[in-house]
Coordinates of C-alpha atoms in Angstrom, one line a residue:
Chain D
X1 CA -0.1 -0.1 0.0
X2 CA 1.2 3.8 -0.9
X3 CA 2.3 5.7 2.2
X4 CA 0.9 9.1 3.5
X5 CA 2.9 11.8 1.1
X6 CA 0.9 14.6 2.9
X7 CA -0.3 15.2 6.4
X8 CA -2.6 18.0 7.8
X9 CA -2.9 17.3 11.6
X10 CA -5.5 19.9 12.9
X11 CA -4.3 22.8 11.1
X12 CA -5.3 26.1 11.6
X13 CA -4.2 29.3 10.0
X14 CA -5.0 33.2 10.1
X15 CA -2.9 35.9 8.5
X16 CA -2.7 37.9 11.5
X17 CA -4.3 37.8 15.2
X18 CA -6.9 40.2 14.4
X19 CA -8.1 38.8 11.1
X20 CA -10.5 35.5 10.9
X21 CA -9.3 31.8 10.9
X22 CA -8.7 31.2 7.2
X23 CA -8.6 27.4 7.9
X24 CA -10.0 25.8 11.5
X25 CA -8.4 22.3 12.7
X26 CA -7.7 21.1 8.8
X27 CA -7.1 17.6 8.8
X28 CA -6.6 15.0 5.9
X29 CA -4.2 13.1 4.2
X30 CA -2.8 12.6 0.7
X31 CA -1.0 9.4 -0.3
X32 CA 1.9 9.2 -2.5
X33 CA 0.4 8.1 -5.7
X34 CA -3.2 9.5 -5.1
X35 CA -4.9 12.4 -7.3
X36 CA -7.1 14.5 -4.7
X37 CA -9.3 17.2 -5.8
X38 CA -10.0 20.1 -3.3
X39 CA -13.2 22.3 -4.3
X40 CA -15.2 25.0 -2.2
X41 CA -16.1 28.6 -2.9
X42 CA -13.9 31.6 -3.3
X43 CA -12.8 32.2 0.2
X44 CA -13.1 28.7 1.5
X45 CA -9.4 28.0 2.0
X46 CA -8.2 26.1 -0.6
X47 CA -6.0 27.9 -2.3
X48 CA -4.6 28.3 1.7
X49 CA -3.8 24.6 2.1
X50 CA -1.7 25.1 -1.8
X51 CA 0.5 27.5 -0.5
X52 CA 1.2 26.1 3.3
X53 CA 2.6 22.6 1.9
X54 CA 5.2 24.4 0.4
X55 CA 5.7 26.4 3.1
X56 CA 4.6 29.7 1.4
X57 CA 2.9 30.5 4.6
X58 CA 3.1 28.9 8.1
X59 CA 0.2 27.5 10.4
X60 CA -0.2 28.9 13.4
X61 CA -1.6 26.0 15.1
X62 CA -1.3 22.0 14.0
X63 CA 1.5 20.6 12.0
X64 CA 2.1 19.6 8.3
X65 CA 4.0 16.6 7.2
X66 CA 5.7 16.3 3.9
X67 CA 6.8 12.9 3.2
X68 CA 7.4 12.5 6.7
X69 CA 9.4 16.1 7.3
X70 CA 7.6 18.6 9.3
X71 CA 7.2 22.0 7.1
X72 CA 9.3 24.6 9.0
X73 CA 11.6 27.4 8.1
X74 CA 14.4 25.2 7.7
X75 CA 12.9 22.2 5.8
X76 CA 11.2 24.1 3.0
X77 CA 14.4 24.0 0.7
X78 CA 14.3 20.1 0.8
X79 CA 10.5 20.2 0.8
X80 CA 10.1 22.7 -2.1
X81 CA 12.3 20.1 -4.4
X82 CA 9.1 17.6 -3.8
X83 CA 6.2 20.1 -4.4
X84 CA 5.6 21.3 -7.9
X85 CA 3.2 24.4 -8.2
X86 CA 1.5 26.0 -10.5
X87 CA -1.0 28.8 -9.7
X88 CA -3.7 30.3 -11.6
X89 CA -2.2 33.5 -13.3
X90 CA 0.2 32.7 -15.9
X91 CA 1.7 35.8 -16.1
X92 CA 3.0 36.0 -12.5
X93 CA 5.0 33.1 -13.0
X94 CA 6.8 33.5 -16.6
X95 CA 10.4 34.5 -15.4
X96 CA 12.3 33.1 -18.9
X97 CA 13.0 35.1 -22.1
X98 CA 11.5 32.5 -24.0
X99 CA 9.7 29.4 -23.4
X100 CA 12.4 26.9 -23.8
X101 CA 14.3 29.8 -20.9
X102 CA 11.2 29.3 -18.8
X103 CA 11.0 25.5 -18.6
X104 CA 14.9 25.8 -17.8
X105 CA 14.5 28.2 -15.0
X106 CA 13.2 25.3 -12.1
X107 CA 16.2 23.2 -13.2
X108 CA 18.8 25.6 -13.3
X109 CA 17.9 25.9 -9.5
X110 CA 18.3 22.7 -8.8
X111 CA 21.5 22.1 -10.6
X112 CA 20.0 19.8 -13.2
X113 CA 23.1 19.1 -16.0
X114 CA 22.5 20.6 -19.3
X115 CA 21.9 16.9 -21.4
X116 CA 19.2 16.3 -19.0
X117 CA 17.7 19.7 -19.1
X118 CA 17.9 19.4 -22.9
X119 CA 15.9 16.4 -23.0
X120 CA 13.5 17.3 -20.5
X121 CA 12.6 20.6 -22.2
X122 CA 12.1 18.6 -25.3
X123 CA 9.9 15.8 -23.4
X124 CA 7.7 18.1 -21.2
X125 CA 6.8 20.5 -23.8
X126 CA 6.0 18.1 -26.0
X127 CA 3.5 16.5 -23.2
X128 CA 1.9 20.0 -23.3
X129 CA 1.7 20.5 -26.8
X130 CA 3.8 23.5 -26.9
X131 CA 7.4 22.1 -29.0
X132 CA 6.7 24.3 -31.5
X133 CA 7.0 27.5 -29.5
X134 CA 10.2 26.2 -27.7
X135 CA 12.0 29.6 -28.9
X136 CA 9.0 31.7 -28.4
X137 CA 9.2 35.1 -26.6
X138 CA 6.4 34.9 -23.6
X139 CA 4.7 38.2 -24.8
X140 CA 3.7 36.4 -28.0
X141 CA 2.0 33.5 -26.3
X142 CA -2.1 33.6 -25.1
X143 CA -3.0 33.0 -21.4
X144 CA -3.1 29.4 -21.9
X145 CA 0.1 28.8 -23.7
X146 CA 1.8 30.3 -20.5
X147 CA 0.1 28.0 -18.3
X148 CA 1.1 25.0 -20.5
X149 CA 4.6 26.3 -20.7
X150 CA 4.3 26.3 -16.4
X151 CA 2.9 23.3 -16.2
X152 CA 6.1 21.8 -18.1
X153 CA 8.4 23.8 -15.9
X154 CA 7.0 21.9 -13.2
X155 CA 7.1 18.7 -14.3
X156 CA 10.3 19.3 -15.6
X157 CA 11.9 19.4 -12.1
X158 CA 10.2 15.9 -11.3
X159 CA 8.5 16.4 -8.1
X160 CA 6.8 13.7 -5.9
X161 CA 3.3 16.3 -5.8
X162 CA 1.8 18.3 -8.2
X163 CA -0.4 21.0 -7.3
X164 CA -2.4 22.7 -9.6
X165 CA -4.2 25.7 -8.2
X166 CA -6.9 26.4 -10.8
X167 CA -4.3 26.3 -13.0
X168 CA -6.6 25.3 -16.1
X169 CA -9.2 28.1 -15.8
X170 CA -8.0 30.3 -18.4
X171 CA -7.9 27.3 -20.5
X172 CA -10.4 26.9 -23.3
X173 CA -12.2 23.4 -22.9
X174 CA -10.0 21.4 -25.3
X175 CA -7.2 22.9 -23.9
X176 CA -8.2 22.0 -20.3
X177 CA -8.5 18.0 -21.4
X178 CA -5.2 18.1 -23.0
X179 CA -3.7 19.1 -19.7
X180 CA -5.8 17.2 -17.6
X181 CA -5.0 13.8 -19.8
X182 CA -0.9 14.7 -19.6
X183 CA -1.0 15.1 -15.9
X184 CA -3.0 12.0 -15.2
X185 CA -1.0 10.1 -17.2
X186 CA 2.2 11.1 -15.5
X187 CA 0.4 10.5 -12.5
X188 CA -0.1 7.1 -13.0
X189 CA 3.0 6.7 -14.7
X190 CA 5.2 7.7 -12.2
X191 CA 3.4 7.3 -9.2
X192 CA 2.9 11.0 -8.4
X193 CA 0.3 12.6 -6.3
X194 CA -1.9 15.1 -7.7
X195 CA -3.5 17.7 -6.1
X196 CA -6.1 19.8 -8.3
X197 CA -7.4 22.9 -6.9
X198 CA -10.6 23.4 -9.3
X199 CA -14.1 24.5 -9.9
X200 CA -14.0 22.6 -13.1
X201 CA -16.5 19.4 -12.4
X202 CA -14.7 17.4 -15.3
X203 CA -11.5 17.7 -13.2
X204 CA -13.2 16.8 -9.7
X205 CA -14.7 13.1 -11.2
X206 CA -11.6 12.3 -12.8
X207 CA -10.0 12.6 -9.0
X208 CA -9.9 9.7 -6.7
X209 CA -10.9 11.6 -3.9
X210 CA -12.6 15.0 -3.3
X211 CA -12.3 17.3 -0.2
X212 CA -14.6 19.4 0.2
X213 CA -13.9 22.8 1.7
X214 CA -16.2 25.6 3.4
X215 CA -15.5 28.4 5.3
X216 CA -12.0 27.0 6.3
X217 CA -13.2 23.8 7.4
X218 CA -13.4 20.5 5.7
X219 CA -16.8 20.0 5.0
X220 CA -16.4 16.5 3.3
X221 CA -14.0 13.9 1.9
X222 CA -14.7 11.3 0.0
X223 CA -14.7 9.5 -3.5
X224 CA -16.4 11.8 -6.4
X225 CA -19.4 9.3 -6.7
X226 CA -20.7 10.2 -3.0
X227 CA -19.8 13.4 -3.3
X228 CA -22.3 14.5 -5.9
X229 CA -24.8 12.4 -3.9
X230 CA -25.7 15.9 -1.7
X231 CA -26.5 18.2 -4.9
X232 CA -28.8 20.6 -2.4
X233 CA -25.9 20.7 -0.3
X234 CA -23.8 21.2 -2.4
X235 CA -25.8 24.1 -4.0
X236 CA -25.8 25.6 -0.5
X237 CA -22.0 26.1 -0.4
X238 CA -22.1 27.6 -3.8
X239 CA -20.8 24.8 -5.3
X240 CA -21.9 23.1 -8.4
X241 CA -23.0 19.3 -9.6
X242 CA -22.1 17.5 -13.1
X243 CA -25.1 17.6 -15.7
X244 CA -25.8 13.9 -16.1
X245 CA -26.2 13.8 -12.0
X246 CA -28.4 16.9 -12.2
X247 CA -30.5 14.9 -15.4
X248 CA -30.4 11.8 -13.3
X249 CA -32.2 14.0 -10.5
X250 CA -34.5 15.1 -13.1
X251 CA -35.3 11.8 -14.2
X252 CA -36.0 10.6 -10.3
X253 CA -38.4 13.1 -10.2
X254 CA -40.7 11.9 -12.7
X255 CA -40.5 8.3 -11.8
X256 CA -37.9 6.8 -13.9
X257 CA -35.8 4.6 -11.4
X258 CA -31.7 5.5 -11.1
X259 CA -30.1 3.1 -9.2
X260 CA -26.3 4.4 -8.9
X261 CA -25.1 8.0 -9.1
X262 CA -24.2 8.2 -12.9
X263 CA -20.6 10.5 -12.9
X264 CA -20.2 10.3 -16.8
X265 CA -22.6 10.2 -20.0
X266 CA -22.2 6.1 -20.3
X267 CA -23.0 5.5 -16.6
X268 CA -26.2 7.3 -17.4
X269 CA -26.8 5.8 -20.6
X270 CA -25.9 1.9 -19.3
X271 CA -28.8 2.6 -16.4
X272 CA -31.7 3.6 -19.0
X273 CA -30.6 0.9 -21.2
X274 CA -30.8 -1.8 -18.7
X275 CA -34.3 -0.3 -17.6
X276 CA -34.9 -0.2 -21.2
X277 CA -34.5 -4.0 -21.4
X278 CA -36.3 -4.6 -18.4
X279 CA -39.9 -3.3 -19.6
Chain E
X1 CA -25.5 50.6 -31.8
X2 CA -25.0 47.7 -34.7
X3 CA -21.6 46.7 -35.3
X4 CA -20.2 45.6 -38.8
X5 CA -17.1 44.0 -39.9
X6 CA -16.1 44.2 -43.6
X7 CA -13.3 41.9 -44.8
X8 CA -10.9 42.8 -41.6
X9 CA -7.7 41.8 -41.4
X10 CA -5.3 42.4 -38.5
X11 CA -1.6 41.7 -38.2
X12 CA 0.7 42.4 -35.6
X13 CA 4.6 43.8 -35.9
X14 CA 3.6 43.9 -39.7
X15 CA 6.9 43.7 -42.0
X16 CA 8.9 42.4 -39.3
X17 CA 10.0 39.0 -38.8
X18 CA 7.8 38.3 -36.1
X19 CA 4.3 39.2 -38.5
X20 CA 1.8 37.2 -36.9
X21 CA -1.7 37.3 -38.7
X22 CA -4.7 37.9 -36.0
X23 CA -8.0 38.1 -38.0
X24 CA -8.1 37.0 -41.9
X25 CA -10.9 38.9 -44.1
X26 CA -13.4 39.1 -41.2
X27 CA -16.9 39.7 -42.1
X28 CA -20.1 39.7 -39.9
X29 CA -22.8 41.6 -38.6
X30 CA -24.3 42.3 -35.4
X31 CA -27.5 44.1 -34.7
X32 CA -27.9 46.4 -32.1
X33 CA -29.4 44.8 -29.0
X34 CA -28.2 41.4 -29.6
X35 CA -26.3 39.3 -27.3
X36 CA -23.6 37.9 -29.3
X37 CA -20.9 34.9 -28.3
X38 CA -17.5 34.8 -29.9
X39 CA -16.3 31.4 -29.1
X40 CA -12.7 30.1 -30.2
X41 CA -10.1 28.1 -29.4
X42 CA -7.0 29.9 -27.7
X43 CA -5.3 32.1 -29.7
X44 CA -8.1 31.8 -32.4
X45 CA -8.3 36.0 -32.5
X46 CA -11.3 36.3 -30.2
X47 CA -8.9 39.4 -28.1
X48 CA -8.0 41.3 -31.2
X49 CA -11.2 41.1 -32.8
X50 CA -12.8 43.0 -29.0
X51 CA -9.7 45.2 -29.0
X52 CA -10.9 46.7 -32.8
X53 CA -15.0 47.5 -31.0
X54 CA -13.6 50.6 -29.1
X55 CA -10.7 51.6 -31.3
X56 CA -8.0 50.0 -29.3
X57 CA -6.5 48.2 -32.7
X58 CA -7.2 49.4 -35.8
X59 CA -7.7 47.0 -38.9
X60 CA -4.6 46.2 -41.2
X61 CA -7.2 46.1 -43.8
X62 CA -11.2 46.2 -44.0
X63 CA -13.7 48.4 -42.4
X64 CA -15.2 48.1 -39.1
X65 CA -18.2 50.0 -38.4
X66 CA -19.7 50.5 -34.6
X67 CA -22.8 52.5 -34.9
X68 CA -22.0 55.8 -37.2
X69 CA -18.2 55.5 -36.6
X70 CA -15.4 53.9 -39.0
X71 CA -12.4 52.5 -38.1
X72 CA -10.0 51.8 -41.5
X73 CA -6.6 51.6 -41.6
X74 CA -6.2 54.8 -44.1
X75 CA -8.5 57.2 -41.6
X76 CA -7.8 57.9 -38.6
X77 CA -10.8 58.3 -36.8
X78 CA -11.0 61.6 -35.0
X79 CA -13.7 61.0 -32.4
X80 CA -12.1 57.5 -30.7
X81 CA -13.0 59.3 -27.3
X82 CA -16.3 59.7 -27.9
X83 CA -16.8 56.0 -29.4
X84 CA -14.8 54.8 -26.3
X85 CA -17.4 56.8 -24.0
X86 CA -20.4 54.4 -25.7
X87 CA -18.4 50.8 -25.7
X88 CA -17.9 49.4 -22.0
X89 CA -15.1 46.7 -22.2
X90 CA -14.6 44.4 -19.4
X91 CA -11.2 43.1 -19.6
X92 CA -10.3 39.8 -18.2
X93 CA -9.5 39.9 -14.5
X94 CA -10.8 43.6 -14.6
X95 CA -10.0 43.6 -10.5
X96 CA -6.8 43.8 -11.4
X97 CA -7.5 47.2 -12.7
X98 CA -8.6 48.5 -9.8
X99 CA -6.4 51.6 -8.1
X100 CA -8.1 54.2 -6.5
X101 CA -8.4 54.9 -2.8
X102 CA -11.8 54.6 -2.5
X103 CA -14.5 52.7 -4.0
X104 CA -16.5 55.6 -4.9
X105 CA -13.4 57.4 -6.9
X106 CA -12.5 54.3 -8.8
X107 CA -16.1 53.9 -10.3
X108 CA -15.8 57.5 -11.0
X109 CA -12.5 57.5 -12.8
X110 CA -14.4 56.7 -16.2
X111 CA -17.2 59.1 -16.4
X112 CA -14.6 61.9 -14.8
X113 CA -12.2 61.0 -17.9
X114 CA -15.4 61.6 -20.3
X115 CA -15.9 64.8 -18.6
X116 CA -19.2 64.1 -17.2
X117 CA -20.0 66.3 -14.3
X118 CA -20.0 65.7 -10.6
X119 CA -23.4 65.4 -10.1
X120 CA -24.0 63.4 -12.6
X121 CA -21.3 61.0 -11.6
X122 CA -22.3 60.5 -8.0
X123 CA -25.8 59.4 -9.5
X124 CA -24.2 57.0 -12.3
X125 CA -22.1 55.7 -9.3
X126 CA -24.8 55.1 -7.3
X127 CA -27.0 53.4 -10.3
X128 CA -23.5 51.3 -11.3
X129 CA -23.0 50.2 -7.4
X130 CA -26.5 48.9 -7.2
X131 CA -26.6 47.1 -10.8
X132 CA -23.7 44.8 -9.6
X133 CA -25.8 44.3 -6.2
X134 CA -23.3 46.4 -3.8
X135 CA -24.0 48.0 -1.0
X136 CA -23.6 52.4 -0.9
X137 CA -22.3 51.6 2.4
X138 CA -19.1 50.3 0.6
X139 CA -18.0 53.6 -1.2
X140 CA -16.1 54.9 1.1
X141 CA -13.8 51.7 1.4
X142 CA -10.8 50.8 -0.2
X143 CA -11.6 48.4 -3.3
X144 CA -8.4 46.1 -2.1
X145 CA -10.3 45.4 1.2
X146 CA -13.2 43.4 -0.6
X147 CA -13.1 39.5 -1.7
X148 CA -11.9 38.8 -5.4
X149 CA -15.9 38.7 -6.2
X150 CA -16.8 42.0 -5.1
X151 CA -13.5 43.4 -6.3
X152 CA -14.5 42.2 -10.0
X153 CA -18.3 43.9 -9.4
X154 CA -16.3 47.2 -8.5
X155 CA -14.4 46.8 -11.5
X156 CA -17.8 46.1 -13.4
X157 CA -19.5 49.1 -12.2
X158 CA -16.9 51.3 -12.9
X159 CA -17.0 49.9 -16.9
X160 CA -21.7 50.3 -16.5
X161 CA -21.0 53.8 -15.0
X162 CA -19.6 55.2 -18.4
X163 CA -23.0 54.2 -19.9
X164 CA -22.1 52.4 -22.6
X165 CA -24.5 51.7 -25.6
X166 CA -22.3 48.3 -26.2
X167 CA -21.0 46.0 -23.3
X168 CA -18.0 43.9 -24.1
X169 CA -17.2 41.0 -21.8
X170 CA -14.1 39.1 -22.3
X171 CA -14.4 36.0 -20.3
X172 CA -16.0 37.9 -17.5
X173 CA -16.4 34.8 -15.1
X174 CA -12.9 33.1 -15.2
X175 CA -11.9 32.3 -11.6
X176 CA -15.0 32.7 -9.9
X177 CA -16.5 29.8 -8.2
X178 CA -19.9 28.3 -9.6
X179 CA -21.9 30.3 -7.6
X180 CA -19.9 33.2 -8.4
X181 CA -20.1 32.4 -12.2
X182 CA -24.0 32.2 -11.9
X183 CA -24.6 35.6 -10.1
X184 CA -22.0 37.2 -12.6
X185 CA -23.6 36.1 -16.0
X186 CA -27.3 36.6 -14.9
X187 CA -26.3 39.9 -14.0
X188 CA -25.3 40.8 -17.2
X189 CA -28.3 39.0 -18.6
X190 CA -30.4 41.5 -16.9
X191 CA -28.3 44.6 -17.7
X192 CA -28.5 43.7 -21.2
X193 CA -32.4 43.6 -21.2
X194 CA -33.0 46.2 -18.5
X195 CA -30.6 48.9 -20.4
X196 CA -31.3 47.4 -24.1
X197 CA -27.5 47.2 -24.5
X198 CA -25.5 45.4 -27.3
X199 CA -23.5 42.8 -25.9
X200 CA -20.5 40.6 -26.9
X201 CA -19.5 38.0 -24.6
X202 CA -15.8 36.0 -25.7
X203 CA -16.0 32.8 -23.9
X204 CA -14.7 29.2 -23.5
X205 CA -18.2 28.5 -22.1
X206 CA -20.3 26.6 -24.6
X207 CA -22.7 26.2 -21.6
X208 CA -22.7 30.0 -21.1
X209 CA -22.9 30.9 -24.8
X210 CA -26.3 28.5 -25.2
X211 CA -27.8 29.8 -22.2
X212 CA -27.2 33.8 -22.5
X213 CA -26.6 34.4 -26.3
X214 CA -29.1 34.8 -29.3
X215 CA -26.3 34.6 -31.4
X216 CA -23.1 32.5 -31.9
X217 CA -19.5 33.5 -34.0
X218 CA -17.1 31.3 -33.6
X219 CA -13.6 32.1 -34.7
X220 CA -10.7 29.9 -35.7
X221 CA -7.2 30.6 -36.4
X222 CA -8.7 34.6 -37.4
X223 CA -11.2 33.4 -39.5
X224 CA -15.3 33.1 -39.2
X225 CA -15.5 29.4 -38.6
X226 CA -19.5 29.0 -38.0
X227 CA -22.0 31.8 -37.1
X228 CA -25.8 31.4 -36.5
X229 CA -28.2 30.8 -33.8
X230 CA -26.6 28.6 -30.7
X231 CA -29.7 26.1 -31.7
X232 CA -28.0 25.9 -35.3
X233 CA -24.5 26.3 -34.4
X234 CA -24.3 23.9 -31.6
X235 CA -25.6 20.7 -33.2
X236 CA -23.1 20.6 -35.6
X237 CA -20.6 18.5 -33.8
X238 CA -18.0 16.9 -36.2
X239 CA -17.4 20.8 -37.4
X240 CA -16.8 22.0 -33.8
X241 CA -14.5 19.3 -32.9
X242 CA -12.3 19.9 -36.3
X243 CA -11.3 23.3 -34.2
X244 CA -10.9 21.9 -31.0
X245 CA -14.3 22.9 -29.4
X246 CA -16.9 20.8 -27.8
X247 CA -20.8 20.8 -28.4
X248 CA -22.3 21.9 -25.0
X249 CA -23.0 18.7 -22.8
X250 CA -26.9 18.7 -23.1
X251 CA -26.0 18.5 -26.9
X252 CA -23.8 16.0 -26.6
X253 CA -25.9 13.6 -24.3
X254 CA -29.2 13.8 -26.7
X255 CA -26.9 12.9 -29.5
X256 CA -25.3 9.3 -27.5
X257 CA -28.8 8.8 -26.4
X258 CA -30.6 9.0 -29.9
X259 CA -27.4 7.1 -31.0
X260 CA -28.0 4.3 -28.3
X261 CA -31.7 4.2 -28.1
X262 CA -32.3 4.6 -31.9
X263 CA -34.9 7.6 -30.8
X264 CA -34.7 11.2 -32.6
X265 CA -35.1 13.6 -29.6
X266 CA -34.4 17.3 -31.0
X267 CA -32.1 19.4 -29.4
X268 CA -34.4 22.7 -28.9
X269 CA -32.4 24.1 -26.2
X270 CA -34.5 22.7 -23.8
X271 CA -34.5 22.7 -19.7
X272 CA -32.8 19.5 -18.1
X273 CA -36.4 19.0 -16.7
X274 CA -37.5 18.8 -20.1
X275 CA -35.3 17.0 -21.8
X276 CA -35.9 14.1 -18.3
X277 CA -39.6 14.0 -19.9
X278 CA -38.5 13.5 -23.2
X279 CA -36.4 10.7 -22.1
X280 CA -39.1 8.8 -20.3
X281 CA -41.1 9.7 -23.3
X282 CA -38.9 7.7 -25.5
X283 CA -38.4 4.8 -23.5
X284 CA -42.5 4.2 -22.4
X285 CA -43.0 4.5 -26.1
X286 CA -40.6 2.0 -26.9
X287 CA -42.4 -0.2 -24.6
X288 CA -46.0 0.1 -25.9
X289 CA -45.1 -0.6 -29.4

């Protein structure tokens, strides 16, 4: 069985003593090969969790362990080697003069050799569909393209956990799908942990597990199918549910019996097909 | 105001090695009062297109007509400022453009620049604030004390305060949570109707285009690829797939259902409840045969 990579033990955080708690007694674990989606309304504390994981912020109460190591001022440089993060706004994280310089930046900081760098620049740019832009300057890229470069730069340092903090929010649907396919393949092939902080329901249903945040607390933690059975509750805390689960409910309301909460089109069609054979 | 593009092309950094054609021979017409969605893959020219609507870009070739204002490469329009007072643009992440000390000053900045009188600015500020659903008690506060969603509303109020005839929205819901997204879009739709605006929405969301727009223009590589009502455009699954776009989920589901059950439920922009009834009908109808 895979071990725990990330442990939050009773973590509370606030920006100053006058401010309200952003996180309150948050406890969870993430395994080293797991894909966890963190969802919640704006201001629910999702991004704070990401910033605590790589020591951009430190909690006032509780402790955070990454690979068994406690996150402290002293350990953050080690820990950041294991944690790759991609944020929402691509303009705030593009540092290179060209695409390949940008991908190389993280590797340079880690003293990776030139041969390996050249190889990883190629492979990661290919993985995010940006191979044709290796020598392009950032101001000539669209927001979505910059974001794909940022993801390539993070993948190039081969971290143990990849955190996407609403990193696909600005991509178009297909770009989003490609990125999610790429990272999920990487996640399963390399035994990488993946944390996606997102509002995108397609990303949520693909995850192994979902942590729902509400007002700084863990509201619920479960597999996606279980989470989406509580539609009314989810809507109340400002979240949405997938189209198929809404349609399944509408069908139930008019007397069509649906036994299993469907997570995608195929599952609902399969349910209806079984029903159709029985009648 | 009507918007007409006649064979518009736009080239960035022309006659340099970096030359890049962002728009190519683009023609379309947007009727005054309509709600148009512009959809396209990343890099398809959407942002370049909207930068023509208030003269931030002037076409390299062809003509852009916005109401009575004409933009061409040869004729430098003399009344750009007037045009810009009629076309309000809500850029992506508009809250990044907030800068004033107080919310009141920030909202008043636009109209002040267009020479609106102080008493009129006050009135418009109040109207704009209530239009975006924020309380007047916030007026003296710094915009930077607000949450992200509220900051965005303040930025939008600043655009509304110039009283535009045309409202241009570039991905206005990016980064908001689902409730925030719905609230903002419902708000724009209400303003569109109440103030008889012409609204141009740039979006990646097929669902939003379907829900709010009465006309859809699909761009691909700077050219017009498809155009029509949402009902007509969004059923063209294969054509959309070719330019890396998806059909809205409900259209996708209806197609899969029809295929699997050999039925022919049409897509008519129906609600989920209506679709559920049609599905039940299809299943029972089958049984009766």
